[in-house]
Amino acid sequence: MPRRRGPAQPFVIAIIVIALDVALMAPLLRTLSEDFGITHRWSAWVIALYLAVFSFALPFAESRMRGIDGRRLFSVSLLLLAIGSAVGALAPAWLVLLGGRTLQALGASGVVPALSQGLRHSRRPVLVRVIGGLLSVLLIIAPLLSAFLNGRWGWRWVFVAFLPVILLLHLIARRLPASSFSRHKRLESGSAFFFLGSLLFAMIAVTRMEPLSGLKVMLHPEVLPYWILSVGLIVPLIMVEKRVEHPLFIPKAANRSFVLVQLTAAISGMCLMVFVIIPGWITPLFPDALGIGGIGLAVVAAAVGGVLPLARRIADRWGSRVALSAGLFALSLASFVLGVSRDFTVLAFALLLLGGGIGLTVSAPLHDLLFGRLPLRRVRTGLVVLGMFRAAGGALGLLLITRLIDERNFQAGEALMMVTAVALAGAFLALRLPGGPAGRGRR
């Protein structure tokens, strides 16, 4: 079992990096809508675009990691993060802010493999545990800090707050051993361009869709061309995948069951984005409670950390499928309660349940589902792809969620009901995944 922790690290660290960014950005959505005069659907792009670019850049960063020194990649990535943060803090227009977020996503995608390799090669387990604990504490502090800075000095100071985090990452990198060149082949990442294009056009289409019923929304002249472009880019993606020896997205015939794992990762990413709307949704319910949006996110983050030991026990005893299914079911139940109740005590319980569901979902060891299904040399690549699908699902899911939010008072009842249904479907799908406890021993 210890040998299998290595391949899982990029997947886990990618989740932590995304969660930390979302925790800082989520309390800003309503403020950004007001300052730039845009709808909540468009303000959500400050997170959705980050997720989309992150999902695209991750395989390229992983490939570069196999051919250059890890500290060099880490330094370049931190520089991109710093430049993106500065651009975001000084952005005079919405598109400039999105440009800064793109640079941040590119930098974060390089941090993941570099930090993963450094932790894997570290011979100081105490340092690894300290770093893990520090990142967990940051997840709880981040939404509180974001809400405080946004309320006191404005949203631009939240981007300034990225700089101390970048400095902390730099100090961590200096404590980790320098990585050597990898003997593994680089990932075949050419199809990732078409993956990003298809995702971006789908995101634009969803954002342009008015909250109406029926197919007429998708067939609207301002929406349909983007859906056509999104679906059309799948064709060249398939063509590129068929020409390479080791395709990135489309598994070979013997590994077709991996498609179900990809779908489940995308669904889980979509459902996890309910975390983003908590600050904007809870603030109108308790307008007299100062910083209630950040407090709500901190409660969820604390519950995530508290449930991790339980998640490991569930996964060890019943397997990844049960852990993932339990997490999605808890997400479904919590979203339903949040959508129908206005009682403070009930909502507090629902937020804790939501955090528990997120913790179970993100900590389910999906690499267990890949052993015996993919060749051992492809497990690490499979985890990178799952990270891409989870981030892409989160980007598209966030826009689907914010599309259903009332622009006047951020009422999110319909959005929460959608997450309830999707998470419940994902819970049943997770139980149908191949592998599990019986499959751990297969090679």
XYZ file of C-alpha atoms in Angstrom, residues 56-214:
159
model
C -5.683 22.325 -19.792
C -2.230 23.198 -18.451
C -1.867 20.311 -15.998
C -0.709 17.676 -18.556
C 1.789 20.125 -20.080
C 3.245 20.880 -16.647
C 3.409 17.160 -15.904
C 5.229 16.578 -19.212
C 7.702 19.380 -18.566
C 8.319 17.957 -15.118
C 9.626 14.781 -16.738
C 12.253 16.660 -18.731
C 13.565 19.532 -16.569
C 14.642 20.174 -13.005
C 11.702 20.440 -10.621
C 12.928 23.569 -8.849
C 13.246 25.401 -12.146
C 9.630 24.591 -13.037
C 8.556 25.563 -9.523
C 10.292 28.956 -9.794
C 8.711 29.726 -13.175
C 5.302 28.661 -11.871
C 5.561 30.861 -8.779
C 6.602 33.787 -10.997
C 3.471 33.307 -13.124
C 1.375 33.148 -9.957
C 2.900 36.388 -8.684
C 2.424 38.222 -11.999
C -1.163 36.993 -12.259
C -1.877 38.158 -8.710
C -0.438 41.603 -9.439
C -2.498 41.886 -12.641
C -5.626 40.873 -10.725
C -4.995 43.408 -7.973
C -4.502 46.265 -10.462
C -7.038 45.186 -13.114
C -8.982 48.209 -14.448
C -11.408 46.074 -16.482
C -13.076 42.682 -16.290
C -11.142 41.143 -19.184
C -7.845 42.241 -17.634
C -8.863 40.529 -14.400
C -9.595 37.338 -16.331
C -6.152 37.636 -17.919
C -4.607 37.732 -14.461
C -6.614 34.680 -13.438
C -5.333 32.852 -16.524
C -1.737 33.529 -15.481
C -2.536 32.334 -11.969
C -3.987 29.091 -13.331
C -0.920 28.474 -15.503
C 1.311 29.015 -12.499
C -0.766 26.776 -10.231
C -0.700 23.951 -12.779
C 3.104 23.989 -12.620
C 3.158 24.018 -8.825
C 1.217 20.725 -8.632
C 3.730 18.313 -10.256
C 6.743 20.138 -8.812
C 5.389 20.058 -5.261
C 4.221 16.475 -5.722
C 7.641 15.274 -6.833
C 9.380 17.164 -4.049
C 7.129 15.606 -1.401
C 7.524 12.155 -2.924
C 11.325 12.365 -2.830
C 11.498 13.932 0.618
C 13.103 11.747 3.267
C 11.719 13.851 6.107
C 8.225 12.527 6.906
C 7.773 15.101 9.666
C 8.214 17.908 7.118
C 5.660 16.291 4.805
C 3.134 16.047 7.661
C 3.775 19.651 8.692
C 3.214 20.848 5.116
C -0.013 18.849 4.887
C -1.259 20.284 8.177
C -0.293 23.809 7.141
C -2.245 23.541 3.886
C -5.284 22.256 5.817
C -5.143 25.253 8.169
C -4.823 27.605 5.193
C -8.039 26.170 3.735
C -9.909 27.220 6.885
C -8.268 30.634 7.186
C -8.547 31.547 3.471
C -12.327 32.274 3.318
C -12.216 34.219 6.600
C -9.306 36.299 5.330
C -10.988 36.851 1.972
C -14.258 37.999 3.550
C -12.388 40.311 5.940
C -10.209 41.915 3.262
C -13.130 42.272 0.864
C -15.310 43.936 3.493
C -12.583 46.172 4.900
C -10.494 47.307 1.917
C -12.035 45.743 -1.192
C -11.574 42.685 -3.384
C -8.231 43.821 -4.829
C -6.554 43.131 -1.502
C -7.522 39.478 -1.787
C -5.237 39.249 -4.818
C -2.517 40.933 -2.774
C -3.050 38.173 -0.186
C -1.878 35.635 -2.772
C 1.653 37.029 -2.477
C 2.318 35.741 1.084
C 0.979 32.338 -0.008
C 3.407 32.369 -2.947
C 6.245 33.270 -0.570
C 5.216 30.367 1.680
C 5.308 27.991 -1.293
C 8.769 29.292 -2.165
C 9.994 28.568 1.370
C 8.468 25.084 1.217
C 10.241 24.415 -2.090
C 13.589 25.309 -0.533
C 13.033 22.661 2.145
C 12.252 19.924 -0.353
C 14.928 17.932 -2.216
C 15.773 18.814 -5.798
C 14.089 16.416 -8.204
C 15.935 14.491 -10.873
C 14.973 13.945 -14.487
C 12.239 11.370 -14.862
C 12.732 8.230 -16.907
C 9.049 8.180 -17.834
C 7.945 9.295 -21.264
C 6.279 12.656 -21.620
C 2.514 12.763 -21.790
C 0.869 12.988 -25.208
C -0.780 16.340 -24.527
C -1.563 17.648 -28.031
C -5.260 16.832 -27.719
C -5.466 19.058 -24.623
C -5.785 22.122 -26.918
C -9.008 20.763 -28.390
C -10.152 19.751 -24.901
C -9.729 23.356 -23.719
C -11.426 24.798 -26.813
C -14.423 22.497 -26.467
C -14.708 23.321 -22.769
C -14.467 27.104 -23.278
C -17.138 27.143 -25.995
C -19.418 25.045 -23.776
C -18.821 27.483 -20.910
C -19.727 30.467 -23.109
C -22.871 28.680 -24.294
C -23.983 27.936 -20.730
C -23.303 31.511 -19.618
C -25.374 32.909 -22.488
C -28.320 30.622 -21.747
C -31.166 32.421 -20.014
C -32.857 30.476 -17.186
C -35.765 29.315 -19.355
C -37.186 25.841 -19.814
C -37.036 23.574 -22.830
